[in-house]
Amino acid sequence: MKTSLSHSSENHLGTIFQKNIQINTIKVLMITSYPPRQCGIATYSQDLEKAIINKFGHSFAIEICALESNNEIHEYSPEINQTLNVDNPDDFFKIANYINEDKDIHLVLIQHEFGFYAKVESAFISFLHIIKKPIAIVFHTVLPKPSSHLLANVKAIANQAEEIIVMTNSSSKILHRDYYISPEKINVIPHGTHLVAHLDKNILKEKYKLSNRKVLSTFGLLGSGKSIETTLKALPGIIKNNQDVMFLIIGKTHPSIVKNEGEVYRRMLTDLVNELNLQNNVRFINEFLPLPTLLEYLQLTDIYLFTSKDPNQAVSGTFSYAISCGCPIISTPIPHAIEVLSQDAGKIIPFEDSEKLTEEVINLLKDKTQMYNFSQNGLHKIAPTAWENSAIAHADLFQKLDKNHFQLHYAVPEINLDHIIKMTTDFGIIQFSKINIPDIETGYTLDDNARAMIAFCKHFELTNDSEDLKYIETYLNFIGFCVTKDGDFLNYVDKNKAFTAQNFETNLEDSNGRAVWALGYLIQMDTLVPYRLIRKAFEIFDKVYSGLKSIHSTRAMAFITKGLCHIYKQNPKLYVLESIQMFADRIVQMYRHESSKNWEWYEDYLTYGNSLLPEAMAMSYVATQNPVYKQIAIASFDFLLKNIFRNDKIKVVSNQNWIKKGEDFIKENEGGEQPIDVAYTILALTTFFNIFKDESYLIKRERAFEWFLGNNHLHQIIYNPCTGGCYDGLESTYVNLNQGSESTVSYLMARFCMEKTEPMRTKKTKIEVKSRELV
């Protein structure tokens, strides 16, 4: 379920909020083959262009100059205004002059393949000499041990480029070792891959009439270099052990091959199928499939087979797409495969070795555990190559090339509730997931359901979507389920709805505080939601209220204070105000005991959820107008912000290393950064802006939210816009790809803060809200 709030690029700009910030659009001219031309680089370039625009909105304008030849002339979409026919020498001068004369063009990005310029090498190099704008060149092929002619050609090209991009570490090493190009000039940006939602394999097999079949597949524009015959010759041995195998050969013949040779290669393959009696075990899908269809075929695949016979093939987009869809891979040893399939992420076989392929397929089909491990390890290895991350890497490079060092602005994704809904049963929200698949074995927690209720309350305030009410009620019922006869809450519930032993081995004060925060947030929506929800929230609150005063955990008191402040907005009773003052005064005492000139904080260490404390003090100030609360709120929050914002990005305290008074504050790139801590900071920044109207809080809020979008030490996304889930953590060298409830709900709470829309405090719901008197 996606919500249309800030979806257009124009509205993305609106979510930045700083009226005084001028966003400078950087225009990049990309010279490349481009659809409708059917080739791998054309598809790659279109995907890259879309990724950059989707990721950065108006920070960039990508203009395409489509490469053509006398044999490759196409009708392009209206936005493609420039073409370069490599067989026409005048076109090189025309495009070079266009680049030099257009003051809006900042950079030139050239997708290079030797076949594009095979007969016009000198003209291409002269073209590069003429261009007076910074040039980055992407080498899609890097051949080792070059001839003297190739060496001179590549060095001449490289000399005209400020930066060079290759897609594998192997290619980078070859450029340095064999072409003597400085490593400082070479950037490794892997071939991008598409995020997928990992749909149910059996449902997809049924859709494509492949039920009860073990599916092997390969895809791409066909040509003899694919060596599909290696698999066809392996199939008879595979079928002896697995009669239900189906091998899918997905893709039409490469258009250039059709022009030069016709369908000779495809006919050879079909003849081989007939010769080996494989008609019931091979299916040709002779189409250039739309991307969604292709990704579904890959997701239903049990084993993907990559059998290229070119040892110098630097990279394969087809290979990358298959891994990103969770396919276990068996591949020949091209450099790309050797890099990615190491560490138990797949199997490597020799070139054109059908016997070895037979053996490995049979063994893998028998070993479900190994298939799962290959799939999961492959997903983790390929995750950094998502197109969103490729866009970030290119943007960082463009920023490096541009002399004005412009500020990147990330586009705010549309709101997507798919994953939080997927994680929710009719009992509550499940605690953890494996990648994006809910793991019911992990059960439920009060913590997650309290946060989830707040998230849906916030969404309802923004959208007035009546569908939200059933989720609010589900989470509220779970909170009620967790109340004990002693007037407090338990936290851990297993899949069978039974409380676990962990409840009696853990301090649950923070969980109790979160529940009160959630109840308070709902109660303040008195005029928006059906009164039965408000009444039930009050009933639960009344059961636990008397026991709250015995809670002294710092963050628990902050959660409770926030909940009480929300209640006080709609129910300004004296007992609520006195409770706010009691907890706020306790927090003040902690601050006075621990704070000093260089440590303006409430404890002698900083752990998790730090922003809660100054936020609770600021909200207490609003409720009580006590200036001491205001002074401490601002001083402590400024102290925290000064230390967690470095180099224009947020770096929250690691869960692997709390910061003690007197220690170095933040260790660079140590990992252990949690989405919940970033989200709490964003909630606090929003609260502080709403109260004190200081726009510096908005600027920091934007920077903090960009942590989810890639402005972090790994330059990788933490939020997955495909699933709507949020990854569970940013570590020192990798992102934890599991998308549990805590991280996803935390992202959504932060995301709702980025909307310009004010909460609809006085707006009636679509559903009739009964008055108190009628209930």
CSV table of N, CA and C in Angstrom, one decimal, residues 45-143:
chain,number,residue,atom,x,y,z
A,45,SER,N,22.3,1.9,-19.4
A,45,SER,CA,22.3,3.3,-19.3
A,45,SER,C,21.0,3.9,-19.0
A,46,GLN,N,19.9,3.2,-19.5
A,46,GLN,CA,18.6,3.7,-19.1
A,46,GLN,C,18.3,3.4,-17.6
A,47,ASP,N,18.7,2.3,-17.1
A,47,ASP,CA,18.5,2.0,-15.7
A,47,ASP,C,19.3,3.0,-14.8
A,48,LEU,N,20.6,3.3,-15.3
A,48,LEU,CA,21.4,4.2,-14.5
A,48,LEU,C,20.7,5.6,-14.5
A,49,GLU,N,20.3,6.1,-15.6
A,49,GLU,CA,19.6,7.4,-15.7
A,49,GLU,C,18.4,7.5,-14.8
A,50,LYS,N,17.6,6.4,-14.8
A,50,LYS,CA,16.4,6.4,-14.0
A,50,LYS,C,16.8,6.4,-12.5
A,51,ALA,N,17.8,5.6,-12.2
A,51,ALA,CA,18.2,5.5,-10.8
A,51,ALA,C,18.7,6.9,-10.2
A,52,ILE,N,19.5,7.6,-11.0
A,52,ILE,CA,20.0,8.9,-10.6
A,52,ILE,C,18.9,9.9,-10.4
A,53,ILE,N,18.0,10.0,-11.3
A,53,ILE,CA,16.9,10.9,-11.2
A,53,ILE,C,16.0,10.5,-10.1
A,54,ASN,N,15.7,9.3,-9.9
A,54,ASN,CA,14.8,8.8,-8.8
A,54,ASN,C,15.4,9.1,-7.5
A,55,LYS,N,16.8,9.0,-7.4
A,55,LYS,CA,17.5,9.1,-6.1
A,55,LYS,C,17.7,10.5,-5.7
A,56,PHE,N,17.9,11.4,-6.7
A,56,PHE,CA,18.3,12.8,-6.4
A,56,PHE,C,17.4,13.9,-7.0
A,57,GLY,N,16.4,13.5,-7.6
A,57,GLY,CA,15.4,14.5,-8.1
A,57,GLY,C,16.1,15.6,-8.9
A,58,HIS,N,15.9,16.8,-8.4
A,58,HIS,CA,16.4,17.9,-9.2
A,58,HIS,C,17.9,18.2,-9.0
A,59,SER,N,18.6,17.4,-8.2
A,59,SER,CA,20.1,17.6,-8.1
A,59,SER,C,20.8,17.5,-9.5
A,60,PHE,N,20.2,16.6,-10.3
A,60,PHE,CA,20.8,16.3,-11.6
A,60,PHE,C,19.8,16.3,-12.7
A,61,ALA,N,20.3,16.7,-13.9
A,61,ALA,CA,19.5,16.6,-15.1
A,61,ALA,C,20.4,15.7,-16.0
A,62,ILE,N,19.9,14.6,-16.4
A,62,ILE,CA,20.7,13.7,-17.3
A,62,ILE,C,20.2,13.8,-18.7
A,63,GLU,N,21.1,14.3,-19.6
A,63,GLU,CA,20.7,14.4,-21.0
A,63,GLU,C,21.4,13.2,-21.8
A,64,ILE,N,20.7,12.6,-22.7
A,64,ILE,CA,21.2,11.4,-23.4
A,64,ILE,C,21.6,11.9,-24.8
A,65,CYS,N,22.8,11.5,-25.2
A,65,CYS,CA,23.3,11.5,-26.6
A,65,CYS,C,23.4,10.1,-27.0
A,66,ALA,N,22.5,9.6,-27.9
A,66,ALA,CA,22.4,8.2,-28.3
A,66,ALA,C,23.4,7.9,-29.4
A,67,LEU,N,24.2,6.9,-29.1
A,67,LEU,CA,25.2,6.4,-30.1
A,67,LEU,C,24.4,5.6,-31.2
A,68,GLU,N,24.8,5.9,-32.5
A,68,GLU,CA,24.2,5.2,-33.6
A,68,GLU,C,25.4,4.9,-34.6
A,69,SER,N,25.0,4.1,-35.6
A,69,SER,CA,25.9,3.8,-36.7
A,69,SER,C,25.0,3.7,-37.9
A,70,ASN,N,25.5,3.5,-39.1
A,70,ASN,CA,24.7,3.4,-40.3
A,70,ASN,C,23.8,2.2,-40.2
A,71,ASN,N,24.3,1.2,-39.5
A,71,ASN,CA,23.5,-0.1,-39.3
A,71,ASN,C,22.6,-0.1,-38.1
A,72,GLU,N,22.7,1.0,-37.2
A,72,GLU,CA,21.9,1.1,-36.0
A,72,GLU,C,21.3,2.4,-35.9
A,73,ILE,N,20.2,2.7,-36.6
A,73,ILE,CA,19.5,4.0,-36.5
A,73,ILE,C,18.1,3.7,-36.0
A,74,HIS,N,17.7,4.5,-35.0
A,74,HIS,CA,16.4,4.2,-34.3
A,74,HIS,C,15.6,5.5,-34.2
A,75,GLU,N,14.3,5.3,-33.9
A,75,GLU,CA,13.4,6.4,-33.5
A,75,GLU,C,13.4,6.4,-32.0
A,76,TYR,N,13.8,7.5,-31.4
A,76,TYR,CA,13.9,7.6,-30.0
A,76,TYR,C,12.7,8.4,-29.4
A,77,SER,N,12.6,8.3,-28.1
A,77,SER,CA,11.5,9.1,-27.4
A,77,SER,C,11.8,10.6,-27.5
A,78,PRO,N,10.8,11.4,-27.4
A,78,PRO,CA,11.0,12.9,-27.6
A,78,PRO,C,12.1,13.5,-26.8
A,79,GLU,N,12.4,13.0,-25.6
A,79,GLU,CA,13.4,13.7,-24.7
A,79,GLU,C,14.8,13.4,-25.2
A,80,ILE,N,15.0,12.5,-26.1
A,80,ILE,CA,16.3,12.3,-26.7
A,80,ILE,C,16.5,13.2,-27.9
A,81,ASN,N,17.3,14.3,-27.6
A,81,ASN,CA,17.5,15.3,-28.6
A,81,ASN,C,18.8,15.2,-29.4
A,82,GLN,N,19.7,14.5,-28.9
A,82,GLN,CA,21.0,14.4,-29.5
A,82,GLN,C,21.4,13.0,-29.9
A,83,THR,N,21.9,12.8,-31.0
A,83,THR,CA,22.5,11.5,-31.5
A,83,THR,C,23.8,11.7,-32.1
A,84,LEU,N,24.7,10.6,-32.0
A,84,LEU,CA,26.0,10.7,-32.6
A,84,LEU,C,26.2,9.4,-33.4
A,85,ASN,N,26.2,9.6,-34.7
A,85,ASN,CA,26.4,8.5,-35.7
A,85,ASN,C,27.9,8.4,-35.9
A,86,VAL,N,28.5,7.3,-35.3
A,86,VAL,CA,29.9,7.1,-35.3
A,86,VAL,C,30.5,7.0,-36.8
A,87,ASP,N,29.6,6.6,-37.7
A,87,ASP,CA,30.1,6.5,-39.1
A,87,ASP,C,30.1,7.8,-39.8
A,88,ASN,N,29.6,8.9,-39.2
A,88,ASN,CA,29.6,10.2,-39.8
A,88,ASN,C,30.6,11.1,-39.0
A,89,PRO,N,31.8,11.3,-39.6
A,89,PRO,CA,32.8,12.1,-38.8
A,89,PRO,C,32.4,13.5,-38.4
A,90,ASP,N,31.5,14.1,-39.1
A,90,ASP,CA,31.0,15.4,-38.8
A,90,ASP,C,30.2,15.4,-37.4
A,91,ASP,N,29.6,14.2,-37.1
A,91,ASP,CA,28.8,14.2,-35.9
A,91,ASP,C,29.7,14.3,-34.7
A,92,PHE,N,30.9,13.8,-34.7
A,92,PHE,CA,31.8,14.0,-33.6
A,92,PHE,C,32.1,15.5,-33.3
A,93,PHE,N,32.3,16.3,-34.3
A,93,PHE,CA,32.5,17.7,-34.2
A,93,PHE,C,31.3,18.4,-33.7
A,94,LYS,N,30.1,18.0,-34.3
A,94,LYS,CA,28.9,18.6,-33.9
A,94,LYS,C,28.6,18.4,-32.4
A,95,ILE,N,28.7,17.2,-31.9
A,95,ILE,CA,28.4,17.0,-30.5
A,95,ILE,C,29.5,17.6,-29.6
A,96,ALA,N,30.7,17.6,-30.0
A,96,ALA,CA,31.8,18.3,-29.2
A,96,ALA,C,31.5,19.8,-29.1
A,97,ASN,N,31.1,20.4,-30.2
A,97,ASN,CA,30.8,21.8,-30.1
A,97,ASN,C,29.5,22.1,-29.3
A,98,TYR,N,28.6,21.2,-29.4
A,98,TYR,CA,27.3,21.3,-28.6
A,98,TYR,C,27.7,21.3,-27.1
A,99,ILE,N,28.5,20.4,-26.7
A,99,ILE,CA,28.9,20.2,-25.3
A,99,ILE,C,29.7,21.5,-24.8
A,100,ASN,N,30.6,22.0,-25.6
A,100,ASN,CA,31.4,23.1,-25.2
A,100,ASN,C,30.6,24.4,-25.2
A,101,GLU,N,29.6,24.5,-26.0
A,101,GLU,CA,28.8,25.8,-26.1
A,101,GLU,C,27.6,25.8,-25.1
A,102,ASP,N,27.2,24.6,-24.7
A,102,ASP,CA,26.0,24.6,-23.7
A,102,ASP,C,26.6,24.8,-22.3
A,103,LYS,N,26.3,26.0,-21.8
A,103,LYS,CA,26.9,26.4,-20.5
A,103,LYS,C,26.2,25.5,-19.3
A,104,ASP,N,25.1,25.0,-19.6
A,104,ASP,CA,24.4,24.2,-18.6
A,104,ASP,C,25.0,22.8,-18.4
A,105,ILE,N,25.8,22.3,-19.4
A,105,ILE,CA,26.4,21.0,-19.3
A,105,ILE,C,27.6,21.1,-18.4
A,106,HIS,N,27.6,20.4,-17.3
A,106,HIS,CA,28.7,20.4,-16.3
A,106,HIS,C,29.7,19.3,-16.6
A,107,LEU,N,29.2,18.1,-16.9
A,107,LEU,CA,30.0,16.9,-17.0
A,107,LEU,C,29.6,16.1,-18.2
A,108,VAL,N,30.5,15.2,-18.7
A,108,VAL,CA,30.2,14.3,-19.8
A,108,VAL,C,30.6,12.9,-19.3
A,109,LEU,N,29.6,12.0,-19.4
A,109,LEU,CA,29.8,10.6,-19.0
A,109,LEU,C,29.6,9.7,-20.2
A,110,ILE,N,30.7,9.0,-20.6
A,110,ILE,CA,30.7,8.2,-21.8
A,110,ILE,C,30.8,6.7,-21.4
A,111,GLN,N,29.8,6.0,-21.9
A,111,GLN,CA,29.8,4.5,-21.8
A,111,GLN,C,30.6,4.0,-23.0
A,112,HIS,N,31.7,3.3,-22.7
A,112,HIS,CA,32.6,2.9,-23.7
A,112,HIS,C,32.6,1.4,-23.9
A,113,GLU,N,32.4,1.0,-25.1
A,113,GLU,CA,32.6,-0.4,-25.5
A,113,GLU,C,33.4,-0.4,-26.8
A,114,PHE,N,34.4,-1.2,-27.0
A,114,PHE,CA,35.3,-1.2,-28.2
A,114,PHE,C,34.5,-1.3,-29.5
A,115,GLY,N,33.4,-2.1,-29.4
A,115,GLY,CA,32.7,-2.3,-30.6
A,115,GLY,C,32.0,-1.0,-31.1
A,116,PHE,N,31.7,-0.1,-30.2
A,116,PHE,CA,31.1,1.2,-30.6
A,116,PHE,C,32.0,2.0,-31.6
A,117,TYR,N,33.3,1.9,-31.3
A,117,TYR,CA,34.2,2.8,-32.1
A,117,TYR,C,35.2,2.0,-32.8
A,118,ALA,N,34.9,0.7,-33.2
A,118,ALA,CA,35.9,-0.2,-33.8
A,118,ALA,C,36.6,0.4,-35.0
A,119,LYS,N,35.9,1.1,-35.8
A,119,LYS,CA,36.4,1.6,-37.1
A,119,LYS,C,36.8,3.1,-37.1
A,120,VAL,N,36.5,3.7,-35.9
A,120,VAL,CA,36.7,5.2,-35.8
A,120,VAL,C,37.4,5.6,-34.6
A,121,GLU,N,38.4,4.8,-34.2
A,121,GLU,CA,39.2,5.0,-33.0
A,121,GLU,C,39.8,6.4,-32.9
A,122,SER,N,40.5,6.8,-34.0
A,122,SER,CA,41.1,8.1,-34.1
A,122,SER,C,40.1,9.2,-34.0
A,123,ALA,N,39.0,9.1,-34.6
A,123,ALA,CA,38.0,10.1,-34.6
A,123,ALA,C,37.4,10.3,-33.1
A,124,PHE,N,37.2,9.1,-32.5
A,124,PHE,CA,36.8,9.2,-31.1
A,124,PHE,C,37.8,9.9,-30.2
A,125,ILE,N,39.0,9.6,-30.3
A,125,ILE,CA,40.1,10.2,-29.5
A,125,ILE,C,40.2,11.7,-29.8
A,126,SER,N,40.1,12.0,-31.0
A,126,SER,CA,40.1,13.5,-31.4
A,126,SER,C,38.9,14.2,-30.7
A,127,PHE,N,37.7,13.5,-30.8
A,127,PHE,CA,36.5,14.0,-30.1
A,127,PHE,C,36.8,14.3,-28.7
A,128,LEU,N,37.4,13.4,-28.0
A,128,LEU,CA,37.7,13.6,-26.5
A,128,LEU,C,38.6,14.8,-26.3
A,129,HIS,N,39.6,15.0,-27.2
A,129,HIS,CA,40.5,16.2,-27.1
A,129,HIS,C,39.7,17.5,-27.3
A,130,ILE,N,38.7,17.5,-28.1
A,130,ILE,CA,38.0,18.8,-28.3
A,130,ILE,C,37.1,19.2,-27.2
A,131,ILE,N,36.6,18.2,-26.5
A,131,ILE,CA,35.6,18.5,-25.4
A,131,ILE,C,36.4,19.3,-24.2
A,132,LYS,N,35.8,20.3,-23.8
A,132,LYS,CA,36.4,21.2,-22.8
A,132,LYS,C,35.7,21.1,-21.4
A,133,LYS,N,34.8,20.1,-21.3
A,133,LYS,CA,34.2,19.8,-20.0
A,133,LYS,C,34.8,18.6,-19.3
A,134,PRO,N,34.7,18.4,-18.0
A,134,PRO,CA,35.2,17.2,-17.4
A,134,PRO,C,34.5,15.9,-17.9
A,135,ILE,N,35.3,14.9,-18.2
A,135,ILE,CA,34.9,13.7,-18.8
A,135,ILE,C,35.1,12.5,-17.8
A,136,ALA,N,34.1,11.7,-17.7
A,136,ALA,CA,34.3,10.4,-17.0
A,136,ALA,C,33.9,9.3,-18.0
A,137,ILE,N,34.8,8.3,-18.1
A,137,ILE,CA,34.6,7.2,-19.1
A,137,ILE,C,34.3,5.9,-18.3
A,138,VAL,N,33.3,5.2,-18.8
A,138,VAL,CA,33.0,3.9,-18.2
A,138,VAL,C,33.5,2.8,-19.2
A,139,PHE,N,34.5,2.0,-18.8
A,139,PHE,CA,35.0,0.9,-19.6
A,139,PHE,C,34.2,-0.3,-19.3
A,140,HIS,N,33.3,-0.7,-20.2
A,140,HIS,CA,32.5,-1.9,-20.0
A,140,HIS,C,33.4,-3.2,-20.3
A,141,THR,N,34.4,-3.1,-21.1
A,141,THR,CA,35.3,-4.2,-21.3
A,141,THR,C,36.7,-3.8,-21.1
A,142,VAL,N,37.5,-4.6,-20.3
A,142,VAL,CA,38.9,-4.3,-20.0
A,142,VAL,C,39.6,-5.6,-20.4
A,143,LEU,N,40.4,-5.6,-21.4
A,143,LEU,CA,41.1,-6.8,-21.9
A,143,LEU,C,42.5,-6.8,-21.3
